[in-house]
Coordinates of C-alpha atoms in Angstrom, one line a residue:
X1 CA -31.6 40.8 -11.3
X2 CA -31.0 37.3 -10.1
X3 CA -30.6 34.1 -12.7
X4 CA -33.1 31.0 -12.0
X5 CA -31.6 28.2 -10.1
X6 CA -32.4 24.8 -12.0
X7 CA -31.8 20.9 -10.8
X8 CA -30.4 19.2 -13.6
X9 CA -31.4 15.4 -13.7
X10 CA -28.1 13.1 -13.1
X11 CA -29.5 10.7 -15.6
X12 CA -29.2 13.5 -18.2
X13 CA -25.6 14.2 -17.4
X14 CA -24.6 10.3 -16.4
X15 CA -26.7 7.8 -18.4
X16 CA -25.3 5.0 -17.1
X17 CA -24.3 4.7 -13.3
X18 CA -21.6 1.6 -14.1
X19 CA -19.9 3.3 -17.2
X20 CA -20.6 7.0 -16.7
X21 CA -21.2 7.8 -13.1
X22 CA -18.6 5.8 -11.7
X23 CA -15.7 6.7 -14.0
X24 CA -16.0 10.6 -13.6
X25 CA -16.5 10.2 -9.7
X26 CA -13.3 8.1 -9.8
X27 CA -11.8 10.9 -12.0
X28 CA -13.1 13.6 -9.5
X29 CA -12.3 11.9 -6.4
X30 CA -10.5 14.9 -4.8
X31 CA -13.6 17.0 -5.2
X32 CA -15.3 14.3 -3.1
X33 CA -12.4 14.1 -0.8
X34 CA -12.6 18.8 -0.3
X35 CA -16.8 17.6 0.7
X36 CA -16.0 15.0 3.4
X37 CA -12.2 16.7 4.6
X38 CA -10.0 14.3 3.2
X39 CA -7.3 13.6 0.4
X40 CA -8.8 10.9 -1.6
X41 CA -6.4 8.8 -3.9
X42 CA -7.9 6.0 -6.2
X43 CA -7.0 2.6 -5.6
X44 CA -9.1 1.3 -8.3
X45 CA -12.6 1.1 -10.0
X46 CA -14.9 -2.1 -10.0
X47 CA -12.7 -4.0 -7.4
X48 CA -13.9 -7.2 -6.3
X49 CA -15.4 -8.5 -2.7
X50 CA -15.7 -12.8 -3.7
X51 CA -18.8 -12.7 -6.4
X52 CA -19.4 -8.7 -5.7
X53 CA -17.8 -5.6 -6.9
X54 CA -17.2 -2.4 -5.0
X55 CA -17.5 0.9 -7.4
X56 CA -14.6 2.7 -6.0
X57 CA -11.7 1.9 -3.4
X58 CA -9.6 4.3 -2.7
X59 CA -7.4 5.5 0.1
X60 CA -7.1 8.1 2.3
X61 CA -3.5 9.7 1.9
X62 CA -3.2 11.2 5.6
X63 CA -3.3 7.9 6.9
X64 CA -2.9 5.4 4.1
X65 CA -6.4 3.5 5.3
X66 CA -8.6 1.8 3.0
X67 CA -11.3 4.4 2.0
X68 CA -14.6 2.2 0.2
X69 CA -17.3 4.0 -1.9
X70 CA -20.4 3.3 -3.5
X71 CA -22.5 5.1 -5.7
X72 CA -26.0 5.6 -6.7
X73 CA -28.0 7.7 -9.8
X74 CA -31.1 6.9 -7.8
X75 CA -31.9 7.0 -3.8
X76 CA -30.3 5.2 -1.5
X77 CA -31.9 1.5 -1.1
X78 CA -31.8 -1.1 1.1
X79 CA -29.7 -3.4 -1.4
X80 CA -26.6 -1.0 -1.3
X81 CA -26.6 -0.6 2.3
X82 CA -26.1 -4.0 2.3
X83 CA -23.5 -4.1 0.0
X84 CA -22.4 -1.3 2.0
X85 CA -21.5 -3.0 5.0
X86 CA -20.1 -6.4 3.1
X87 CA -17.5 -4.1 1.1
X88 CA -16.5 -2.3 4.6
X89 CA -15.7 -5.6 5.7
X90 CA -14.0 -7.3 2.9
X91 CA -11.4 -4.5 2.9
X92 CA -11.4 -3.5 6.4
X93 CA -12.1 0.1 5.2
X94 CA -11.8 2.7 7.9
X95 CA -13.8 5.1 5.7
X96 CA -17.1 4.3 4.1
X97 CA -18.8 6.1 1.3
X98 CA -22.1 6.5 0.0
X99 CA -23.0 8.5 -3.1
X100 CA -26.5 9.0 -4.3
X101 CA -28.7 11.0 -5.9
X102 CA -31.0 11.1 -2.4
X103 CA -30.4 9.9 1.1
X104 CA -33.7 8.0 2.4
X105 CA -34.0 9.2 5.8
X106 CA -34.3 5.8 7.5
X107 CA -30.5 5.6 5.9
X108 CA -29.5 8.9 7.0
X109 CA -30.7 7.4 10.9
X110 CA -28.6 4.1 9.8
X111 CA -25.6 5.6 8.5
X112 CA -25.8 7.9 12.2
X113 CA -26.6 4.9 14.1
X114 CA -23.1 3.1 13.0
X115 CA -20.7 6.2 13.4
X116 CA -22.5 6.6 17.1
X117 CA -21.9 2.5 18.0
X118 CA -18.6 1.9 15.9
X119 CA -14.8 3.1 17.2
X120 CA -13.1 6.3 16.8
X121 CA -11.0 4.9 13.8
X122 CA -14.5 4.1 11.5
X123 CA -16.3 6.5 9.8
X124 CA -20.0 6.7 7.7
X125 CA -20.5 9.0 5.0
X126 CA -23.7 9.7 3.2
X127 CA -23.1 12.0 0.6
X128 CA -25.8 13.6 -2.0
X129 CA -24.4 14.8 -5.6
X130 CA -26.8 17.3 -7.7
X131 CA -26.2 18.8 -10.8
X132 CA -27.0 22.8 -11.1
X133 CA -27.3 25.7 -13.6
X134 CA -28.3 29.1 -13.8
X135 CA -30.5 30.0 -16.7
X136 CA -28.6 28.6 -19.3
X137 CA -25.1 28.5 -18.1
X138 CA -22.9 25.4 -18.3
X139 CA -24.4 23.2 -15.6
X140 CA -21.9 22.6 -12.6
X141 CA -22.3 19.7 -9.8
X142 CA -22.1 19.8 -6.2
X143 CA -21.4 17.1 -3.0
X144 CA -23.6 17.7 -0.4
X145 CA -22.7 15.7 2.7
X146 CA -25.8 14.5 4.3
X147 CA -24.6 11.9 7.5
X148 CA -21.3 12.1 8.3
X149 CA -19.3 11.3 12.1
X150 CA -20.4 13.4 15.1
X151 CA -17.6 14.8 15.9
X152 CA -18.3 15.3 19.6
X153 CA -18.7 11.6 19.8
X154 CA -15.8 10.8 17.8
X155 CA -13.9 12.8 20.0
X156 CA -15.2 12.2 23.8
X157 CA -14.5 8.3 22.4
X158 CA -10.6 9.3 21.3
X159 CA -10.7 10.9 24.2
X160 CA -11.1 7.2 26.2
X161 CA -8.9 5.7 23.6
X162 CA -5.7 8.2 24.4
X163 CA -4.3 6.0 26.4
X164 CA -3.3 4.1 23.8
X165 CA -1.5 6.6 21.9
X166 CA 2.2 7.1 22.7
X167 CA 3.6 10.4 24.0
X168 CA 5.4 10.0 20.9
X169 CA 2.1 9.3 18.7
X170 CA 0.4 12.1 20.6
X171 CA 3.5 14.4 19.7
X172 CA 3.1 12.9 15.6
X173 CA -1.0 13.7 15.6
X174 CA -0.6 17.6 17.2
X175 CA 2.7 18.8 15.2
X176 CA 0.7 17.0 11.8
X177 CA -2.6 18.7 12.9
X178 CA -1.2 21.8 13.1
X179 CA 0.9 21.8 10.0
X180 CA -2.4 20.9 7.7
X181 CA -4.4 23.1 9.4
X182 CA -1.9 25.9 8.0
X183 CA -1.7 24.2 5.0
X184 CA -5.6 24.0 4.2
X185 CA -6.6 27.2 5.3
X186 CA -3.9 29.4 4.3
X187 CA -2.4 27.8 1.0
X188 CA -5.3 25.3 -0.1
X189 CA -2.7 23.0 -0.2
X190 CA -4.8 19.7 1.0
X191 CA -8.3 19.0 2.0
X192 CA -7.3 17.1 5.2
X193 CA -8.4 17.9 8.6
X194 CA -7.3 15.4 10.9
X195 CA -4.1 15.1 12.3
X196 CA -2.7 11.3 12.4
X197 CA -0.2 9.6 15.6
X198 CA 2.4 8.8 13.0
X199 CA 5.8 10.2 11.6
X200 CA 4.8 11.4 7.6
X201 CA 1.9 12.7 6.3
X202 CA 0.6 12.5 2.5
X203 CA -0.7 14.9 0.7
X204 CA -2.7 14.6 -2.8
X205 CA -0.5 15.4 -5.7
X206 CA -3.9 15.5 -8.1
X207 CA -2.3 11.7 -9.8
X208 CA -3.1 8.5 -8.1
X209 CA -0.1 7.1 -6.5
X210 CA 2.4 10.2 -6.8
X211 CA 2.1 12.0 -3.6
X212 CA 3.9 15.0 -1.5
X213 CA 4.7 14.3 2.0
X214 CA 6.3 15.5 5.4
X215 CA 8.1 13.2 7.7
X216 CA 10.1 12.7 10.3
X217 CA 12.8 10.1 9.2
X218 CA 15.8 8.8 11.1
X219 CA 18.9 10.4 12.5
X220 CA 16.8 13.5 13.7
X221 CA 16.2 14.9 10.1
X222 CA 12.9 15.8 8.7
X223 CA 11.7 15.5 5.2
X224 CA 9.8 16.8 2.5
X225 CA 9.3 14.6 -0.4
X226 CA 7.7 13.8 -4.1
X227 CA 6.6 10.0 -3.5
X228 CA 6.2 8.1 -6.7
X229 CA 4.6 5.0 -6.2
X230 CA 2.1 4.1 -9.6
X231 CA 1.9 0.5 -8.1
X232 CA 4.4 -0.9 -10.7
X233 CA 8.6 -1.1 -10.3
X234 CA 9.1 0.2 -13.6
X235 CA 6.4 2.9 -13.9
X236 CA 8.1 4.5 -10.9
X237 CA 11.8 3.9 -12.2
X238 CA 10.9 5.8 -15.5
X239 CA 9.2 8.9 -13.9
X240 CA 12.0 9.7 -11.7
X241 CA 14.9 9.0 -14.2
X242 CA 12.8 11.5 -16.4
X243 CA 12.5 13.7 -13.7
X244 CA 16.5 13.2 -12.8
X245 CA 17.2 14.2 -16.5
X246 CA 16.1 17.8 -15.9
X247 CA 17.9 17.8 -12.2
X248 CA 20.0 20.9 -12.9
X249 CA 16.9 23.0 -13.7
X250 CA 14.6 21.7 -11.1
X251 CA 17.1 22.0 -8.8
X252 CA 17.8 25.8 -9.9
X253 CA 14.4 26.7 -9.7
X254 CA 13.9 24.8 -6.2
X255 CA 16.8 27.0 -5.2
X256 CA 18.8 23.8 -3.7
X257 CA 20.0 20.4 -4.1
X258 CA 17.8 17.5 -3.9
X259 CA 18.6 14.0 -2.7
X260 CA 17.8 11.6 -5.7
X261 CA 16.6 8.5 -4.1
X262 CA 16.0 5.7 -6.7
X263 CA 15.7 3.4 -4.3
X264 CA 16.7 0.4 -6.7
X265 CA 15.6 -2.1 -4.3
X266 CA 12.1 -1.1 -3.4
X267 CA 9.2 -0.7 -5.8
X268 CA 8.6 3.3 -5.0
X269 CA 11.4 6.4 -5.6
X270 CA 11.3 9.4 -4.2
X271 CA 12.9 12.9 -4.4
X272 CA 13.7 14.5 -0.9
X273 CA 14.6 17.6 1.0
X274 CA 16.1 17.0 4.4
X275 CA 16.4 19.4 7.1
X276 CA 17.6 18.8 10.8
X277 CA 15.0 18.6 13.3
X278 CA 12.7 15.4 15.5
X279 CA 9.7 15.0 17.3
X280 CA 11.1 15.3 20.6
X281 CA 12.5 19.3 19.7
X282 CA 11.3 21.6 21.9
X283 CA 8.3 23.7 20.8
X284 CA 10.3 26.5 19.0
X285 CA 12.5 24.3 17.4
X286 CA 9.2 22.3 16.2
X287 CA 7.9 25.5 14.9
X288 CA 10.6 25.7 12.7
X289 CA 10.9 22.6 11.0
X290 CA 6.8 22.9 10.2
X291 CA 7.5 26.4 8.8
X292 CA 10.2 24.6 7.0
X293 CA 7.9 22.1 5.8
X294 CA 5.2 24.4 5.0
X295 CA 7.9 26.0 2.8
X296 CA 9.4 23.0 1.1
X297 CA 6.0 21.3 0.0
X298 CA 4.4 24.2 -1.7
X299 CA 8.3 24.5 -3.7
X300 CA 8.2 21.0 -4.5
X301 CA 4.4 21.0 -6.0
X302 CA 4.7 24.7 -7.4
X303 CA 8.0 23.2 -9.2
X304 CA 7.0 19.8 -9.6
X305 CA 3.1 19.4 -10.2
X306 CA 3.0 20.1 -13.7
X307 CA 5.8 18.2 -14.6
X308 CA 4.5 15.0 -13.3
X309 CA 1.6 14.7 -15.2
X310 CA 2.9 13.8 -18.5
X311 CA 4.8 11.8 -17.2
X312 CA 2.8 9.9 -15.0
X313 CA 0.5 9.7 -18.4
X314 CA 3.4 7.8 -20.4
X315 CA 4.7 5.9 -17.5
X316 CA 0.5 4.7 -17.8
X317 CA 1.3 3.3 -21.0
X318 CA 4.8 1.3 -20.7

């Protein structure tokens, strides 16, 4: 009645950890980030700490923080939990990764004993990957997440911290908190969980460094966007001008006008809808604009998603 459940060996689907591992867990990065509750971006692969090299930086789109990971084909050892802590510290990561085949549990204890003595803001991850198949099916993998924050802790310390939060922040962090909690649970639109004391929020577009996002911008008007920003001036210009050349029918499809912003004299573009509405609305009004968010991102990715990745692919090779 029931297939057999197998372990597939990681060696026999990754070879090499520096050349096979690491590339497709850079390429699958958002399947990490659903594990652990975040939208992942890559930064980059192999990126350097003085005479070291961390596998994997990356960066967590809900708060644009440094987000460091390092993988294993084996156990964990004590060698990459020292490497561990010298990458957190060479990019002041507020996120810290580990992958591995198994989590010793003397480094499961370690990995709890820094999220229980470090700040609210800094987070340990220890996270298993397996490989799996039934019978003879096509094998699939799987993150397990083995140490993570307690969340109680985390909590009773932002708790202490609140004080230094604005209103205003405090006002950012529960409208954002409740808009991706409506986002993740009823649309799947994002993998984030935690609300952030700021005016945007980014969400993954499935491309490193094109993004969708929901602000509050100036002049009481809030904003949902596309956000191209491949790290390079030109990459950028050329996506959106190829974008802008098909304006009439995304715009007919989106059912409205967009605001083309170039932005000639910054390295990033970006195409916006703008709606009235600010922090400091009362709650119904506040209810409106996130319905009206809600609405505008999953038009702009529904209309927009597929459309971006060629593009984003020849913009890659200018």
């Amino acid at each position: 009645m029931f297939g057999q459940l197998n372990k597939v060996s990681l060696r026999d689907i990754w070879p090499h950890e520096a050349s096979d591992f690491t590339p497709w867990l850079a390429e699958n990065i958002e399947e990490l980030g659903k594990a652990l509750g975040m939208d992942l971006e890559l930064t980059e692969q192999e990126a350097s700490v003085g005479d070291f090299s961390l596998d994997i930086l990356a960066k967590d789109l809900g708060s644009s923080k440094a987000v460091i990971i390092e993988n294993q084909l084996t156990q964990t050892d004590h060698d990459h939990l020292g490497k561990l802590l010298t990458y957190a510290a060479g990019f002041n990561a507020s996120t810290v990764i580990w992958v591995s085949e198994a989590i010793r549990e003397e480094h499961r204890q370690a990995l709890d004993w820094l999220n229980q003595r470090t700040d609210s803001e800094t987070s340990f991850f220890g996270v298993v990957v397996e490989v799996i198949q039934i019978d003879n099916s096509k094998p699939a993998f799987n993150f397990k997440l083995i140490a993570s924050p307690n969340e109680w802790q985390k909590n009773k310390k932002r708790q202490t911290q609140r004080n230094s939060i604005s209103t205003k922040g405090e006002k950012y962090q529960n409208y954002f908190q409740a808009l991706i909690d409506i986002l993740r649970h009823s649309h799947k639109f994002t993998s984030a969980k935690a609300g952030q004391p700021q005016n945007w929020y980014s969400f993954s577009s499935g491309i490193s460094g094109i993004a969708y996002g929901a602000n509050f911008a100036q002049g009481g008007k809030a904003r949902a966007e596309l956000y191209i920003d491949l790290r390079d001036h030109d990459k950028n210009k050329y996506v959106f001008d190829e974008l802008e050349k098909d304006k009439l029918s995304i715009e007919a499809a989106l059912g409205e006008t967009i605001s083309w912003e170039r932005l000639n004299d910054k390295r990033a573009s970006r195409l916006a809808l703008y709606t009235d509405g600010s922090i400091d609305d009362s709650d119904s009004e506040l209810e409106t604009v996130k319905m009206w968010h809600i609405e505008k991102l999953l038009k702009i990715k529904s209309i927009l998603g597929k459309k971006i990745v060629p593009l984003s692919k020849q913009a890659n090779k200018l």
